mmCIF file of C-alpha atoms in Angstrom:
data_model
loop_
_atom_site.group_PDB
_atom_site.id
_atom_site.type_symbol
_atom_site.label_atom_id
_atom_site.label_comp_id
_atom_site.label_asym_id
_atom_site.label_seq_id
_atom_site.Cartn_x
_atom_site.Cartn_y
_atom_site.Cartn_z
ATOM 1 C CA UNK A 1 0.083 0.068 -0.511
ATOM 2 C CA UNK A 2 1.225 3.317 -1.131
ATOM 3 C CA UNK A 3 -0.255 6.478 -0.180
ATOM 4 C CA UNK A 4 0.028 10.105 -1.327
ATOM 5 C CA UNK A 5 -0.406 12.920 1.037
ATOM 6 C CA UNK A 6 -1.224 16.672 0.272
ATOM 7 C CA UNK A 7 -0.693 18.704 3.211
ATOM 8 C CA UNK A 8 1.583 16.666 5.150
ATOM 9 C CA UNK A 9 3.324 19.385 6.778
ATOM 10 C CA UNK A 10 0.396 20.553 8.410
ATOM 11 C CA UNK A 11 -0.848 19.908 11.662
ATOM 12 C CA UNK A 12 -3.506 17.535 10.621
ATOM 13 C CA UNK A 13 -1.528 16.068 8.087
ATOM 14 C CA UNK A 14 1.582 15.693 9.926
ATOM 15 C CA UNK A 15 -0.669 13.598 12.113
ATOM 16 C CA UNK A 16 -1.872 11.138 9.094
ATOM 17 C CA UNK A 17 1.593 10.379 7.775
ATOM 18 C CA UNK A 18 2.157 9.211 11.613
ATOM 19 C CA UNK A 19 -0.748 7.148 11.422
ATOM 20 C CA UNK A 20 -0.268 5.666 8.287
ATOM 21 C CA UNK A 21 3.456 4.735 9.194
ATOM 22 C CA UNK A 22 1.938 2.849 12.341
ATOM 23 C CA UNK A 23 0.114 0.956 9.688
ATOM 24 C CA UNK A 24 3.657 0.150 7.847
ATOM 25 C CA UNK A 25 2.067 1.929 4.804
ATOM 26 C CA UNK A 26 4.394 3.714 2.269
ATOM 27 C CA UNK A 27 3.894 7.198 1.577
ATOM 28 C CA UNK A 28 4.472 9.833 -0.442
ATOM 29 C CA UNK A 29 4.143 13.592 0.235
ATOM 30 C CA UNK A 30 4.402 16.732 -1.793
ATOM 31 C CA UNK A 31 5.892 19.442 0.831
ATOM 32 C CA UNK A 32 6.826 23.215 -0.347
ATOM 33 C CA UNK A 33 9.717 22.985 2.304
ATOM 34 C CA UNK A 34 11.220 20.306 4.129
ATOM 35 C CA UNK A 35 11.744 22.650 6.907
ATOM 36 C CA UNK A 36 8.227 22.110 7.915
ATOM 37 C CA UNK A 37 8.269 18.463 8.431
ATOM 38 C CA UNK A 38 9.664 16.317 11.119
ATOM 39 C CA UNK A 39 13.706 15.493 10.472
ATOM 40 C CA UNK A 40 12.710 11.809 11.435
ATOM 41 C CA UNK A 41 10.656 11.743 8.223
ATOM 42 C CA UNK A 42 14.037 12.815 6.112
ATOM 43 C CA UNK A 43 15.531 9.508 6.814
ATOM 44 C CA UNK A 44 12.435 6.766 6.812
ATOM 45 C CA UNK A 45 12.627 4.766 4.277
ATOM 46 C CA UNK A 46 8.886 4.193 3.905
ATOM 47 C CA UNK A 47 8.674 8.004 2.977
ATOM 48 C CA UNK A 48 9.376 9.696 -0.226
ATOM 49 C CA UNK A 49 9.309 13.413 -0.217
ATOM 50 C CA UNK A 50 8.682 15.948 -3.056
ATOM 51 C CA UNK A 51 9.598 19.126 -2.499
ATOM 52 C CA UNK A 52 7.183 21.270 -4.587
ATOM 53 C CA UNK A 53 3.866 23.342 -4.525
ATOM 54 C CA UNK A 54 1.413 20.767 -5.573
ATOM 55 C CA UNK A 55 -0.076 23.534 -8.243
ATOM 56 C CA UNK A 56 3.168 24.008 -9.846
ATOM 57 C CA UNK A 57 3.563 20.536 -10.978
ATOM 58 C CA UNK A 58 2.996 19.925 -14.424
ATOM 59 C CA UNK A 59 1.321 16.913 -15.629
ATOM 60 C CA UNK A 60 3.711 14.682 -16.398
ATOM 61 C CA UNK A 61 5.303 15.269 -12.825
ATOM 62 C CA UNK A 62 1.862 14.609 -11.031
ATOM 63 C CA UNK A 63 1.301 11.968 -12.976
ATOM 64 C CA UNK A 64 4.392 10.250 -12.444
ATOM 65 C CA UNK A 65 4.171 10.964 -8.482
ATOM 66 C CA UNK A 66 0.413 9.624 -8.719
ATOM 67 C CA UNK A 67 1.776 6.363 -10.581
ATOM 68 C CA UNK A 68 1.627 3.333 -7.983
ATOM 69 C CA UNK A 69 -0.299 4.893 -5.254
ATOM 70 C CA UNK A 70 -3.002 2.818 -3.782
ATOM 71 C CA UNK A 71 -4.639 5.693 -2.654
ATOM 72 C CA UNK A 72 -4.552 9.620 -1.883
ATOM 73 C CA UNK A 73 -5.298 11.923 1.130
ATOM 74 C CA UNK A 74 -5.333 15.085 1.179
ATOM 75 C CA UNK A 75 -5.389 17.029 4.301
ATOM 76 C CA UNK A 76 -4.884 20.580 2.411
ATOM 77 C CA UNK A 77 -5.846 23.723 4.047
ATOM 78 C CA UNK A 78 -5.299 27.680 3.920
ATOM 79 C CA UNK A 79 -3.426 29.123 6.340
ATOM 80 C CA UNK A 80 -5.130 31.319 9.032
ATOM 81 C CA UNK A 81 -3.428 34.705 8.025
ATOM 82 C CA UNK A 82 -4.592 37.718 5.923
ATOM 83 C CA UNK A 83 -2.448 36.048 3.024
ATOM 84 C CA UNK A 84 -3.688 32.181 3.496
ATOM 85 C CA UNK A 85 -6.923 33.725 3.775
ATOM 86 C CA UNK A 86 -7.373 35.957 1.183
ATOM 87 C CA UNK A 87 -4.400 35.900 -0.751
ATOM 88 C CA UNK A 88 -3.738 33.070 -3.849
ATOM 89 C CA UNK A 89 -4.373 30.001 -4.616
ATOM 90 C CA UNK A 90 -7.868 31.128 -3.466
ATOM 91 C CA UNK A 91 -8.897 27.523 -4.570
ATOM 92 C CA UNK A 92 -5.947 25.095 -3.276
ATOM 93 C CA UNK A 93 -7.704 22.686 -1.945
ATOM 94 C CA UNK A 94 -10.153 22.579 -5.121
ATOM 95 C CA UNK A 95 -7.517 22.584 -7.822
ATOM 96 C CA UNK A 96 -5.160 20.523 -6.386
ATOM 97 C CA UNK A 97 -7.937 17.744 -5.962
ATOM 98 C CA UNK A 98 -8.649 18.311 -9.785
ATOM 99 C CA UNK A 99 -5.707 17.621 -10.784
ATOM 100 C CA UNK A 100 -4.499 14.565 -8.721
ATOM 101 C CA UNK A 101 -7.959 13.182 -9.944
ATOM 102 C CA UNK A 102 -6.940 14.380 -13.253
ATOM 103 C CA UNK A 103 -3.555 12.224 -12.899
ATOM 104 C CA UNK A 104 -5.637 9.113 -11.613
ATOM 105 C CA UNK A 105 -7.730 9.174 -14.425
ATOM 106 C CA UNK A 106 -4.923 9.463 -16.952
ATOM 107 C CA UNK A 107 -2.821 7.141 -15.219
ATOM 108 C CA UNK A 108 -5.739 4.716 -15.794
ATOM 109 C CA UNK A 109 -5.308 2.060 -13.314
ATOM 110 C CA UNK A 110 -6.314 -1.591 -13.171
ATOM 111 C CA UNK A 111 -7.815 -0.723 -9.597
ATOM 112 C CA UNK A 112 -9.945 1.874 -8.199
ATOM 113 C CA UNK A 113 -7.967 4.480 -6.102
ATOM 114 C CA UNK A 114 -9.098 5.653 -2.565
ATOM 115 C CA UNK A 115 -9.145 9.492 -2.188
ATOM 116 C CA UNK A 116 -9.792 10.706 1.172
ATOM 117 C CA UNK A 117 -10.246 14.665 1.661
ATOM 118 C CA UNK A 118 -10.420 16.513 4.872
ATOM 119 C CA UNK A 119 -13.411 18.823 4.801
ATOM 120 C CA UNK A 120 -15.391 20.568 7.624
ATOM 121 C CA UNK A 121 -18.856 19.600 9.500
ATOM 122 C CA UNK A 122 -19.448 23.088 7.956
ATOM 123 C CA UNK A 123 -19.854 21.892 4.560
ATOM 124 C CA UNK A 124 -23.228 20.050 3.758
ATOM 125 C CA UNK A 125 -23.562 16.928 1.942
ATOM 126 C CA UNK A 126 -26.420 17.946 -0.685
ATOM 127 C CA UNK A 127 -26.763 14.199 -1.787
ATOM 128 C CA UNK A 128 -28.682 13.945 1.422
ATOM 129 C CA UNK A 129 -30.309 17.129 1.594
ATOM 130 C CA UNK A 130 -29.349 17.957 5.441
ATOM 131 C CA UNK A 131 -31.454 20.001 6.976
ATOM 132 C CA UNK A 132 -30.245 23.535 7.865
ATOM 133 C CA UNK A 133 -31.820 26.552 10.135
ATOM 134 C CA UNK A 134 -32.569 29.704 8.098
ATOM 135 C CA UNK A 135 -29.905 31.357 10.664
ATOM 136 C CA UNK A 136 -27.422 28.430 9.634
ATOM 137 C CA UNK A 137 -27.957 29.358 5.960
ATOM 138 C CA UNK A 138 -27.803 33.062 6.599
ATOM 139 C CA UNK A 139 -24.661 32.611 8.032
ATOM 140 C CA UNK A 140 -23.142 30.285 5.440
ATOM 141 C CA UNK A 141 -24.047 32.864 2.908
ATOM 142 C CA UNK A 142 -21.860 34.981 4.645
ATOM 143 C CA UNK A 143 -18.986 32.807 4.644
ATOM 144 C CA UNK A 144 -19.360 32.878 1.054
ATOM 145 C CA UNK A 145 -18.931 36.380 0.759
ATOM 146 C CA UNK A 146 -16.263 36.776 3.374
ATOM 147 C CA UNK A 147 -14.400 33.607 3.685
ATOM 148 C CA UNK A 148 -12.635 32.148 0.168
ATOM 149 C CA UNK A 149 -11.682 29.218 2.745
ATOM 150 C CA UNK A 150 -15.125 28.169 2.775
ATOM 151 C CA UNK A 151 -16.168 28.070 -0.744
ATOM 152 C CA UNK A 152 -12.929 26.239 -1.232
ATOM 153 C CA UNK A 153 -13.726 23.333 0.858
ATOM 154 C CA UNK A 154 -17.683 23.571 -0.536
ATOM 155 C CA UNK A 155 -16.054 23.092 -4.130
ATOM 156 C CA UNK A 156 -13.653 20.440 -3.388
ATOM 157 C CA UNK A 157 -15.867 18.014 -1.740
ATOM 158 C CA UNK A 158 -18.849 18.858 -4.442
ATOM 159 C CA UNK A 159 -16.195 17.963 -7.683
ATOM 160 C CA UNK A 160 -15.861 14.549 -5.675
ATOM 161 C CA UNK A 161 -19.457 14.324 -5.180
ATOM 162 C CA UNK A 162 -20.533 15.845 -8.599
ATOM 163 C CA UNK A 163 -17.712 15.567 -11.002
ATOM 164 C CA UNK A 164 -16.175 11.929 -9.605
ATOM 165 C CA UNK A 165 -19.319 10.786 -8.425
ATOM 166 C CA UNK A 166 -20.598 7.428 -7.331
ATOM 167 C CA UNK A 167 -19.343 5.199 -10.289
ATOM 168 C CA UNK A 168 -16.050 6.429 -11.580
ATOM 169 C CA UNK A 169 -13.762 3.786 -12.971
ATOM 170 C CA UNK A 170 -10.423 4.710 -11.327
ATOM 171 C CA UNK A 171 -11.744 6.518 -8.439
ATOM 172 C CA UNK A 172 -13.818 6.356 -5.321
ATOM 173 C CA UNK A 173 -13.554 8.767 -2.866
ATOM 174 C CA UNK A 174 -14.537 9.904 0.965
ATOM 175 C CA UNK A 175 -14.778 13.493 2.188
ATOM 176 C CA UNK A 176 -14.334 13.300 6.089
ATOM 177 C CA UNK A 177 -16.029 16.517 8.368
ATOM 178 C CA UNK A 178 -14.176 16.910 11.522
ATOM 179 C CA UNK A 179 -16.355 19.495 13.704
ATOM 180 C CA UNK A 180 -14.324 22.228 15.208
ATOM 181 C CA UNK A 181 -10.566 21.163 15.634
ATOM 182 C CA UNK A 182 -8.430 20.503 18.472
ATOM 183 C CA UNK A 183 -5.124 19.202 19.142
ATOM 184 C CA UNK A 184 -4.335 15.976 21.522
ATOM 185 C CA UNK A 185 -1.307 13.674 21.839
ATOM 186 C CA UNK A 186 -3.536 10.591 21.762
ATOM 187 C CA UNK A 187 -5.974 8.880 19.654
ATOM 188 C CA UNK A 188 -9.023 8.777 21.838
ATOM 189 C CA UNK A 189 -12.804 7.622 21.303
ATOM 190 C CA UNK A 190 -14.554 9.361 18.788
ATOM 191 C CA UNK A 191 -17.724 8.749 16.900
ATOM 192 C CA UNK A 192 -18.729 8.977 13.124
ATOM 193 C CA UNK A 193 -22.289 9.841 11.678
ATOM 194 C CA UNK A 194 -23.085 10.492 8.179
ATOM 195 C CA UNK A 195 -24.581 13.737 8.898
ATOM 196 C CA UNK A 196 -24.006 16.145 11.268
ATOM 197 C CA UNK A 197 -25.766 15.673 14.513
ATOM 198 C CA UNK A 198 -25.123 19.266 16.351
ATOM 199 C CA UNK A 199 -24.823 22.923 14.479
ATOM 200 C CA UNK A 200 -21.762 23.133 13.256
ATOM 201 C CA UNK A 201 -21.585 27.121 13.643
ATOM 202 C CA UNK A 202 -24.510 27.598 16.643
ATOM 203 C CA UNK A 203 -23.534 24.575 18.651
ATOM 204 C CA UNK A 204 -19.748 22.941 17.303
ATOM 205 C CA UNK A 205 -18.755 20.147 18.890
ATOM 206 C CA UNK A 206 -14.766 18.861 19.171
ATOM 207 C CA UNK A 207 -12.547 16.769 17.093
ATOM 208 C CA UNK A 208 -8.839 16.194 17.667
ATOM 209 C CA UNK A 209 -6.972 16.190 14.727
ATOM 210 C CA UNK A 210 -5.262 12.650 15.891
ATOM 211 C CA UNK A 211 -8.476 10.988 16.054
ATOM 212 C CA UNK A 212 -9.197 12.660 12.225
ATOM 213 C CA UNK A 213 -6.129 11.369 11.228
ATOM 214 C CA UNK A 214 -6.887 7.916 12.349
ATOM 215 C CA UNK A 215 -10.443 7.781 10.984
ATOM 216 C CA UNK A 216 -8.507 8.627 7.725
ATOM 217 C CA UNK A 217 -5.808 6.366 7.980
ATOM 218 C CA UNK A 218 -8.328 3.213 8.887
ATOM 219 C CA UNK A 219 -10.275 4.191 5.703
ATOM 220 C CA UNK A 220 -7.065 3.982 3.583
ATOM 221 C CA UNK A 221 -6.572 0.766 5.108
ATOM 222 C CA UNK A 222 -9.486 -1.432 6.271
ATOM 223 C CA UNK A 223 -11.797 -2.547 3.538
ATOM 224 C CA UNK A 224 -14.440 -2.909 5.822
ATOM 225 C CA UNK A 225 -14.437 0.900 7.048
ATOM 226 C CA UNK A 226 -13.883 1.851 3.266
ATOM 227 C CA UNK A 227 -17.312 0.090 1.884
ATOM 228 C CA UNK A 228 -18.630 1.675 4.490
ATOM 229 C CA UNK A 229 -18.334 4.927 3.863
ATOM 230 C CA UNK A 230 -17.110 5.246 0.181
ATOM 231 C CA UNK A 231 -19.020 7.817 -1.938
ATOM 232 C CA UNK A 232 -19.858 9.713 1.332
ATOM 233 C CA UNK A 233 -19.359 12.450 3.855
ATOM 234 C CA UNK A 234 -19.152 11.158 7.247
ATOM 235 C CA UNK A 235 -19.082 14.197 10.324
ATOM 236 C CA UNK A 236 -16.193 12.679 12.990
ATOM 237 C CA UNK A 237 -16.767 13.847 16.422
ATOM 238 C CA UNK A 238 -14.616 13.026 19.778
ATOM 239 C CA UNK A 239 -16.768 11.154 22.333
ATOM 240 C CA UNK A 240 -18.532 13.026 24.776
ATOM 241 C CA UNK A 241 -17.026 10.705 27.201
ATOM 242 C CA UNK A 242 -13.561 11.854 26.567
#
């Protein structure tokens, strides 16, 4: 099993790489700077490091990177700074997802490739017509106007949901929706639901990054977990007992 991880230098991406290493997976990562990853990764034979900006790779380069991968996981996100929120590229996540999916289709693998996207509980799954209150819809409308990263998250999930769909010959997908992200050193009990059980804006739950990484790694490594959630947008929360 070889997994390509995008956003590996981020807070959740680092946790995902560590969880995949625990599962003895081979990993490819694309990072803009080697300074942002642990030194232990640089000497790990199970990790292949590509130092580049994913959106600046040409088709030949990205096709070569994707070739031989059984899964792709994206933990890409926008930095919480003025430049990160309002600067370019505004469609970082969507454009990266599209780029990787196009490479997979051009490579035409014999077996379907798993694509796991880290998304957000603030984005609804339109396939399920999830109920939203009027005040929630109002705030989301404002977020679409004021926060480009929210639009990017919506568009990335919609690309998988509508452009890749449920019956693609080369790609199967899951979009994982954590609620309010927190930091923790250890995996704890967590719960997975097809749709949010609380309002992500007015009654947000908590999800530790390491729990998100654990669930994403399980989706990649466990075919039963994959069969249960493929083509869906599961929501993950820390258990209230934790």
